[in-house]
JSON list of C-alpha atoms in Angstrom, two decimals:
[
{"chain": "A", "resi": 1, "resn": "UNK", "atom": "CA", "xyz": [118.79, 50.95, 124.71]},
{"chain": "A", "resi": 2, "resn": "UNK", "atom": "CA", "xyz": [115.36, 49.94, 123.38]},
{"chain": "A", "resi": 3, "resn": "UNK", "atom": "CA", "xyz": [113.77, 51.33, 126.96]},
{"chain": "A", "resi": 4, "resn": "UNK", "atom": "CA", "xyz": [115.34, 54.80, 126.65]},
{"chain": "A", "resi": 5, "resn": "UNK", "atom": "CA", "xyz": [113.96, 54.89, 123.34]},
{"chain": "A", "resi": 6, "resn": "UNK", "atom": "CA", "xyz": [110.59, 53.43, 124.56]},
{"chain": "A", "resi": 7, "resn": "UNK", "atom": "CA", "xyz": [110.76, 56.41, 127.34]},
{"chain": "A", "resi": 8, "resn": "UNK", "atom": "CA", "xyz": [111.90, 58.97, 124.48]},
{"chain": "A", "resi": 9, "resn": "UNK", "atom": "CA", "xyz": [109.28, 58.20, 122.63]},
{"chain": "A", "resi": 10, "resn": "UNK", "atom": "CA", "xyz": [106.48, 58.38, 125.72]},
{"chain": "A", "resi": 11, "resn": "UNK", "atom": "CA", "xyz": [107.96, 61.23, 126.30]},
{"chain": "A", "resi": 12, "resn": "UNK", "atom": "CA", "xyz": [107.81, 63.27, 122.93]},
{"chain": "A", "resi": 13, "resn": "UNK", "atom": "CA", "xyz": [104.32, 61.87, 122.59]},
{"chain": "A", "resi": 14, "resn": "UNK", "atom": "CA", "xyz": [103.49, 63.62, 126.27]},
{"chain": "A", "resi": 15, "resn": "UNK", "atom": "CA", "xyz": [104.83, 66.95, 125.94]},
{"chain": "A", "resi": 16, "resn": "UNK", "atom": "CA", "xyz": [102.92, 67.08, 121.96]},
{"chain": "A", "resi": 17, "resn": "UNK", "atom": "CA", "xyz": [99.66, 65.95, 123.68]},
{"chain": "A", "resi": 18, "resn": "UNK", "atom": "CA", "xyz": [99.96, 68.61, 126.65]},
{"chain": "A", "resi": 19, "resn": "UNK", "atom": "CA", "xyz": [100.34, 71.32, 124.85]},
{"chain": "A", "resi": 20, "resn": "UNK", "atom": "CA", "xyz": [97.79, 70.04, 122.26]},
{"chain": "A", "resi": 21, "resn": "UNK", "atom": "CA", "xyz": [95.61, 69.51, 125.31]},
{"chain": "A", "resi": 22, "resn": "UNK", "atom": "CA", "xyz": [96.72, 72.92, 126.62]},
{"chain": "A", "resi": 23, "resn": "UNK", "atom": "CA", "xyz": [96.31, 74.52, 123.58]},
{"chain": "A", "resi": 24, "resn": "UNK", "atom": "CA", "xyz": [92.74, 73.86, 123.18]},
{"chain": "A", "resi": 25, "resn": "UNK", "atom": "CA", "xyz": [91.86, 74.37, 126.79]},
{"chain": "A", "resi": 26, "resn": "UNK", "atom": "CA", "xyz": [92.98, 78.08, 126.77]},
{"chain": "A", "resi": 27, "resn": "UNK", "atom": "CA", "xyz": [91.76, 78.77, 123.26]},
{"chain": "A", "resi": 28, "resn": "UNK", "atom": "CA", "xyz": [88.52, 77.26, 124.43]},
{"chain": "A", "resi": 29, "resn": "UNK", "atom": "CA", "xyz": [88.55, 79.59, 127.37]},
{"chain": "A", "resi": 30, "resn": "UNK", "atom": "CA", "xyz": [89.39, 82.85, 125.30]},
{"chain": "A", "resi": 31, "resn": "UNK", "atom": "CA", "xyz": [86.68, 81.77, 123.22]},
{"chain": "A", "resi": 32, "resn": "UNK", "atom": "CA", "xyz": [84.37, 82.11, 125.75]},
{"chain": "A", "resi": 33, "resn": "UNK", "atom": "CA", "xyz": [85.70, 84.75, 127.96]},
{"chain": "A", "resi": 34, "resn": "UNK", "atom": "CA", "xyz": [85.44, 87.06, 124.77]},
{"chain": "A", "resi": 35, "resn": "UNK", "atom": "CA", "xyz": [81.57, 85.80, 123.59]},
{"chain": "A", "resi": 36, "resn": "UNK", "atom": "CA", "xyz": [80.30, 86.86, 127.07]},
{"chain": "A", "resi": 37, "resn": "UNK", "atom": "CA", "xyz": [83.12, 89.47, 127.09]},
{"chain": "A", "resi": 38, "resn": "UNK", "atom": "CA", "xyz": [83.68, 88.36, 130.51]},
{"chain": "A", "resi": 39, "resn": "UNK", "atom": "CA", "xyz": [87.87, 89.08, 130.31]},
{"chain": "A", "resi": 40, "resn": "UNK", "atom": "CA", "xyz": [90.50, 89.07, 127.74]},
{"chain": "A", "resi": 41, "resn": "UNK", "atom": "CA", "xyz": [93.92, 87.22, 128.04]},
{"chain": "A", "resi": 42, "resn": "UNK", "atom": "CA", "xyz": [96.47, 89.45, 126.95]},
{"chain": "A", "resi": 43, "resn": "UNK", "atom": "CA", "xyz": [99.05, 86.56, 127.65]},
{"chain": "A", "resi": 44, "resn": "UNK", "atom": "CA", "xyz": [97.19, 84.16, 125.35]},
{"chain": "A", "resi": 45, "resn": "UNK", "atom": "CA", "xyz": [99.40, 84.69, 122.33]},
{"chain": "A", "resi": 46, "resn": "UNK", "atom": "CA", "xyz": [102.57, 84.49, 124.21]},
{"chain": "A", "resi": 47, "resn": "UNK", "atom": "CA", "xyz": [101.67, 81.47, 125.68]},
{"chain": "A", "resi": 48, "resn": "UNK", "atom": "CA", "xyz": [99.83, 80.13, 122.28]},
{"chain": "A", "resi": 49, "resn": "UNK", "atom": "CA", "xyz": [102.82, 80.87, 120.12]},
{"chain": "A", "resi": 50, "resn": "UNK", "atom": "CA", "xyz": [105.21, 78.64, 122.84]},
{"chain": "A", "resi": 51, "resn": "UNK", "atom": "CA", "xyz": [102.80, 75.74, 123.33]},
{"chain": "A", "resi": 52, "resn": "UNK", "atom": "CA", "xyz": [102.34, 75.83, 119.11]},
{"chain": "A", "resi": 53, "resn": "UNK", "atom": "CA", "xyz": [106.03, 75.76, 118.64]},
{"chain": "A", "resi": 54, "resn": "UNK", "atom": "CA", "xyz": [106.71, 72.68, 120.97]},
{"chain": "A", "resi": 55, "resn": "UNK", "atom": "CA", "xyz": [103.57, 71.02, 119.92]},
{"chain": "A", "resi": 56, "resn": "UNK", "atom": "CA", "xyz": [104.60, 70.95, 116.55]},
{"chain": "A", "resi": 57, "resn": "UNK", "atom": "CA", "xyz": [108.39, 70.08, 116.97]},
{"chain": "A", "resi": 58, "resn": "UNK", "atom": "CA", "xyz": [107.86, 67.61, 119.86]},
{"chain": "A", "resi": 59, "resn": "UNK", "atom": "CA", "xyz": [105.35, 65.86, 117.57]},
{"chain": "A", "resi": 60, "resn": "UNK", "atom": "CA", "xyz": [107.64, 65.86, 114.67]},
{"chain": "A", "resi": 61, "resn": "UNK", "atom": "CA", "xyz": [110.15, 63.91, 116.38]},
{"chain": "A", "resi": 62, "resn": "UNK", "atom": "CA", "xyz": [108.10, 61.66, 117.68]},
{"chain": "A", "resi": 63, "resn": "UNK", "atom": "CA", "xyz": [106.89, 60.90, 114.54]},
{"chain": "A", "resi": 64, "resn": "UNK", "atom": "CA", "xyz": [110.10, 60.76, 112.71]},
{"chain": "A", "resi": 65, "resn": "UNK", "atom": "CA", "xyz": [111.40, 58.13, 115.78]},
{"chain": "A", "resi": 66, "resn": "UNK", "atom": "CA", "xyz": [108.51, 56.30, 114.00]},
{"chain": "A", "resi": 67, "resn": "UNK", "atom": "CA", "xyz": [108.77, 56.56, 110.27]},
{"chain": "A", "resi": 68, "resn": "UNK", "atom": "CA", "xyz": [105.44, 57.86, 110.39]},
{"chain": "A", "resi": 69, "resn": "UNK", "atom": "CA", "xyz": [106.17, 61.04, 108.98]},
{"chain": "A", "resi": 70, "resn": "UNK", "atom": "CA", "xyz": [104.55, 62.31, 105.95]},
{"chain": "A", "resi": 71, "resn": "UNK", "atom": "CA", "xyz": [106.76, 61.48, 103.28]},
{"chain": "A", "resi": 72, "resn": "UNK", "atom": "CA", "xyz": [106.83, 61.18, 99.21]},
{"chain": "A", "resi": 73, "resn": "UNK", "atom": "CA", "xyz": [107.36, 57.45, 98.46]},
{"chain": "A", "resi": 74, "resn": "UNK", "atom": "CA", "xyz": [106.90, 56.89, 94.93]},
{"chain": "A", "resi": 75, "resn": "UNK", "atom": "CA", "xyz": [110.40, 55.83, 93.82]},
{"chain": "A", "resi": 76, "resn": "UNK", "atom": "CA", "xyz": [110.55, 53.43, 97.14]},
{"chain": "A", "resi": 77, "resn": "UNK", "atom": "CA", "xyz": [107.26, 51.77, 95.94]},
{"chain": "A", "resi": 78, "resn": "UNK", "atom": "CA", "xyz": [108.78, 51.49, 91.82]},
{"chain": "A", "resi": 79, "resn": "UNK", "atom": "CA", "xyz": [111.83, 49.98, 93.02]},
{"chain": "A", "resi": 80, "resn": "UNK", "atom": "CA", "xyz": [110.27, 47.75, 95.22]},
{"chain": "A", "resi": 81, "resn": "UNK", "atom": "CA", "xyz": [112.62, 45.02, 96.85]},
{"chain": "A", "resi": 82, "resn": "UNK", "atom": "CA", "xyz": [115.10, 45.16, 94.23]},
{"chain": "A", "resi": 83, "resn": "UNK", "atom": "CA", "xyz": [118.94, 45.38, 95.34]},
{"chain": "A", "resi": 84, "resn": "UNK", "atom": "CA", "xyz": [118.64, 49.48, 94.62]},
{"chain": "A", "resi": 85, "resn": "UNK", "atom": "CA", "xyz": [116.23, 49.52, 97.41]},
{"chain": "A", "resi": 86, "resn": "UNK", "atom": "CA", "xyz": [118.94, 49.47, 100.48]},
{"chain": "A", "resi": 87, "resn": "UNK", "atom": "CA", "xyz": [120.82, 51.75, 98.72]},
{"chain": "A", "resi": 88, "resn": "UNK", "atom": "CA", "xyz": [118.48, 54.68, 97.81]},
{"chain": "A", "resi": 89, "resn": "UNK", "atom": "CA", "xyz": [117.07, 54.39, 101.67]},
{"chain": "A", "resi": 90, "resn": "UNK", "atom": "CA", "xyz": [120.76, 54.69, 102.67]},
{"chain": "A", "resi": 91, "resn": "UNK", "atom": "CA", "xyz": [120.94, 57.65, 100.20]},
{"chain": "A", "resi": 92, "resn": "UNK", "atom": "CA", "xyz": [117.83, 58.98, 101.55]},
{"chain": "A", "resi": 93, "resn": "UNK", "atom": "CA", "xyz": [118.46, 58.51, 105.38]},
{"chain": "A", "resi": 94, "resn": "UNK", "atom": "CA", "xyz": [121.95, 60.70, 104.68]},
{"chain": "A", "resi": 95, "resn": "UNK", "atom": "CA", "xyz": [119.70, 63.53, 103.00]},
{"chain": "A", "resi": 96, "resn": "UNK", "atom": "CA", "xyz": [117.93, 63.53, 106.01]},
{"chain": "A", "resi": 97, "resn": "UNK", "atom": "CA", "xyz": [120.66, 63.93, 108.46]},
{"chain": "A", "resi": 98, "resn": "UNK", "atom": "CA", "xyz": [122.32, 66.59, 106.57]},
{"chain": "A", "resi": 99, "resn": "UNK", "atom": "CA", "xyz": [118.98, 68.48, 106.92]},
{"chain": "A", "resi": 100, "resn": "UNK", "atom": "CA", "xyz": [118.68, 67.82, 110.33]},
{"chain": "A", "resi": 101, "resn": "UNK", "atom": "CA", "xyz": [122.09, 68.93, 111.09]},
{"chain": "A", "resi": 102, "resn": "UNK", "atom": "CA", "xyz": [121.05, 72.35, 109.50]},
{"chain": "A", "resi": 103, "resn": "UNK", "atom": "CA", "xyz": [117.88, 72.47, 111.58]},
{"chain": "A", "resi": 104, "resn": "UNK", "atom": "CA", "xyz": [119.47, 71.49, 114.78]},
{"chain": "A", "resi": 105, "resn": "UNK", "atom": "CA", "xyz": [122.47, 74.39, 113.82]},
{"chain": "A", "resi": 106, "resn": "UNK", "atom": "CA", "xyz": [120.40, 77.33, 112.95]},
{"chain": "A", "resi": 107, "resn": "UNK", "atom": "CA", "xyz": [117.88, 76.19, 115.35]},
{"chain": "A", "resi": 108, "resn": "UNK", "atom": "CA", "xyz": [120.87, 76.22, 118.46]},
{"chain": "A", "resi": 109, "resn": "UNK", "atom": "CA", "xyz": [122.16, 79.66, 116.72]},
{"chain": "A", "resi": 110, "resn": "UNK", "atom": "CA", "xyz": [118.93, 81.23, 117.24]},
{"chain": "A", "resi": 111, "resn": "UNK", "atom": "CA", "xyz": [117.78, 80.06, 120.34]},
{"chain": "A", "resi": 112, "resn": "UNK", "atom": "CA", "xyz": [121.20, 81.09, 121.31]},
{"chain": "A", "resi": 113, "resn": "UNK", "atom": "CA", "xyz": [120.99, 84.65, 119.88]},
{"chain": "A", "resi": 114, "resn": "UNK", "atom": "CA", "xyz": [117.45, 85.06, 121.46]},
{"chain": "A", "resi": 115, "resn": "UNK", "atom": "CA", "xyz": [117.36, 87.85, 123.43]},
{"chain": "A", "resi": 116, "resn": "UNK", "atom": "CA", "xyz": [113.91, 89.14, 123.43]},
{"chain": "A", "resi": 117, "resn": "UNK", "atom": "CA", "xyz": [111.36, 88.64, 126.12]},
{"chain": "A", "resi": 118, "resn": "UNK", "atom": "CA", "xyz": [107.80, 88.85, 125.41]},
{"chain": "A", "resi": 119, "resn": "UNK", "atom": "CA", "xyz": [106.22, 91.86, 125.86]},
{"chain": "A", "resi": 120, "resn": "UNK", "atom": "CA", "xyz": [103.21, 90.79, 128.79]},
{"chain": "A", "resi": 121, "resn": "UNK", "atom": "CA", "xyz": [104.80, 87.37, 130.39]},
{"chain": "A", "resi": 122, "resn": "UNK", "atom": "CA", "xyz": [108.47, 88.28, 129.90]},
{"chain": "A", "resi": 123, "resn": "UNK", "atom": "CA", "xyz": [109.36, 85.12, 129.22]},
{"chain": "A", "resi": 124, "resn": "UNK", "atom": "CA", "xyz": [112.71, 84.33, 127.29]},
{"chain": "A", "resi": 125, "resn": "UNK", "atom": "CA", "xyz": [111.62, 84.05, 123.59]},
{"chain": "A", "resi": 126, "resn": "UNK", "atom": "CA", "xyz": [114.72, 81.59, 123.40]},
{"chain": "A", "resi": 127, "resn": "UNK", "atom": "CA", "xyz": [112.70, 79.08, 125.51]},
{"chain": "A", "resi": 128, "resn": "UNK", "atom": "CA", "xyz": [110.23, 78.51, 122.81]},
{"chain": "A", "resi": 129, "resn": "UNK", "atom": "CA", "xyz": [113.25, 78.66, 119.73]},
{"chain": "A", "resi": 130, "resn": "UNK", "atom": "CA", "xyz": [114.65, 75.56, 122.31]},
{"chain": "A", "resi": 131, "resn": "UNK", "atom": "CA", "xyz": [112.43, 73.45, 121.17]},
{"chain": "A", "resi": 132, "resn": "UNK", "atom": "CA", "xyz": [114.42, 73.25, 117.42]},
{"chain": "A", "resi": 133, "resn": "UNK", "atom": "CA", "xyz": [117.55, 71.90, 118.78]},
{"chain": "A", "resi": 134, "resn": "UNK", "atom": "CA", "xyz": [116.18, 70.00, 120.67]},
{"chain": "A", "resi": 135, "resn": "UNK", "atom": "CA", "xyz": [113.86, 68.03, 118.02]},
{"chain": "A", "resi": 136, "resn": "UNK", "atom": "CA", "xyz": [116.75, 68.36, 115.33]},
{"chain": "A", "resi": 137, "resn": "UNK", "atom": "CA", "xyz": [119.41, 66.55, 117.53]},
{"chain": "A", "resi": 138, "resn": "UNK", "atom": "CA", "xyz": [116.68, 63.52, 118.32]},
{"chain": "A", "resi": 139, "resn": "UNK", "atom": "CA", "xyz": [115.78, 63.47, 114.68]},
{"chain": "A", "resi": 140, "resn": "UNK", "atom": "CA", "xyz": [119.46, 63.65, 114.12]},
{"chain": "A", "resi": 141, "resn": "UNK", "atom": "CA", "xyz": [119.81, 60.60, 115.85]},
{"chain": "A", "resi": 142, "resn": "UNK", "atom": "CA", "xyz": [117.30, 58.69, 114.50]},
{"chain": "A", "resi": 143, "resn": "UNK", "atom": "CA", "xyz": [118.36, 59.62, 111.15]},
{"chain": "A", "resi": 144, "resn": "UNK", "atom": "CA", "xyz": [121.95, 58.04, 111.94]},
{"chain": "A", "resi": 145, "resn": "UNK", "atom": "CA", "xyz": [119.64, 54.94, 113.30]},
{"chain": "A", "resi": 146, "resn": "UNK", "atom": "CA", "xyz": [117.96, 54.74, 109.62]},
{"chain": "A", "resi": 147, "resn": "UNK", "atom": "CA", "xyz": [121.30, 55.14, 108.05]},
{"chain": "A", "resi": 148, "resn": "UNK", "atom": "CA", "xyz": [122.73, 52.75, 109.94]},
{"chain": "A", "resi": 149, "resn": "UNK", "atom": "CA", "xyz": [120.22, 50.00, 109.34]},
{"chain": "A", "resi": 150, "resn": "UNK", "atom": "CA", "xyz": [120.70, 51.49, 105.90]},
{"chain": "A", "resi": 151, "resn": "UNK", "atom": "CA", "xyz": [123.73, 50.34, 105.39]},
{"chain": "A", "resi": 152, "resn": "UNK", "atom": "CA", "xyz": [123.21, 47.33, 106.94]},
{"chain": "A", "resi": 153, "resn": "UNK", "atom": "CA", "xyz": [120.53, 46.20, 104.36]},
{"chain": "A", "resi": 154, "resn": "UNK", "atom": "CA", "xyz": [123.16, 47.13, 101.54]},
{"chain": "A", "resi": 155, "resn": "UNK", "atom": "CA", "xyz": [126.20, 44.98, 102.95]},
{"chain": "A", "resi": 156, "resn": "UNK", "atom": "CA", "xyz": [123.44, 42.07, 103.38]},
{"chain": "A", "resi": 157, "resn": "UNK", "atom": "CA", "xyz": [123.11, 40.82, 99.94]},
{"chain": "A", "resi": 158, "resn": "UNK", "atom": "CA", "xyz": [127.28, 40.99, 99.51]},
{"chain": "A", "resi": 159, "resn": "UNK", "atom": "CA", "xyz": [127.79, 39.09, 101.89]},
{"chain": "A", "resi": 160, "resn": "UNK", "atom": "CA", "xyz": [125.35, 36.72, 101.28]},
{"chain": "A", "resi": 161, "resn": "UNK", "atom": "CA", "xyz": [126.98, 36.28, 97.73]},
{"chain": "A", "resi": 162, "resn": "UNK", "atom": "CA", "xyz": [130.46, 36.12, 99.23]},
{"chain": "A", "resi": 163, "resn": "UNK", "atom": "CA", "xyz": [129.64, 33.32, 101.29]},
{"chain": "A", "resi": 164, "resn": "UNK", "atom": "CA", "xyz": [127.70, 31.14, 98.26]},
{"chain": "A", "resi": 165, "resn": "UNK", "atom": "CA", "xyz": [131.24, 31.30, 96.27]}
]
């Protein structure tokens, strides 16, 4: 289990550093192509727009897999290690999956409903909506990880006092 979440995690970081990479490649080039007004890419913001959107939600999850995400931590840091602690990450970790469960919903409802194209490439607008799902149900599972270990942490000190008497 811990290499498949090793290779998730290679992988999430690949596919937000190639379209990072791709993304400033072809601004780059537009950049340039327009200074010397040498062509214009009518396809660029097709292609930006998709690369943008999976950039942003690959890189999500593969921070979230991390617990690196940006996150508000004061009432973690005034509880400190006190017995509250387990519980309000538990509390915490469940927030989380119930939001990810909405994401990954309304994401797969509108990637499903898609039926645009874009107007130069005609490429399925549902291919770059994909990338919601896809991100939610990953995050989704490493939410249930977190509120797992959660709970975990909570039944630890009960147990521990169980066995003492």
């Amino acid at each position: 289990m811990n290499k498949l979440d090793r290779v998730v995690g290679q992988l999430l970081r690949a596919i937000a550093s190639f379209c990072l990479a791709a993304l400033f490649i072809l601004l780059f080039s537009s950049v340039i192509a327009r200074s010397f007004q040498l062509a214009s890419f009518a396809w660029l913001d097709e292609v930006v727009r998709g690369l943008f959107a999976w950039m942003v939600f690959m890189g999500s999850a593969a921070l979230w897999r991390e617990r690196a995400h940006f996150r508000v931590d004061w009432l973690e840091q005034v509880i400190g290690q006190k017995r509250a602690a387990p519980l309000l990450r538990a509390f915490l970790a469940f927030l989380s999956l119930g939001f990810m469960l909405a994401m990954t919903w309304y994401g797969w409802e509108l990637t499903a409903r898609s039926s645009a194209v874009t107007p130069v490439l005609n490429l399925p607008t549902g291919l770059f909506y994909a990338a919601i799902p896809i991100s939610g149900t990953l995050m989704m599972i490493y939410s249930l990880r977190d509120l797992f270990e959660s709970i975990a942490d909570v039944k630890a000190p009960f147990s521990t006092m169980m066995k003492e008497k």
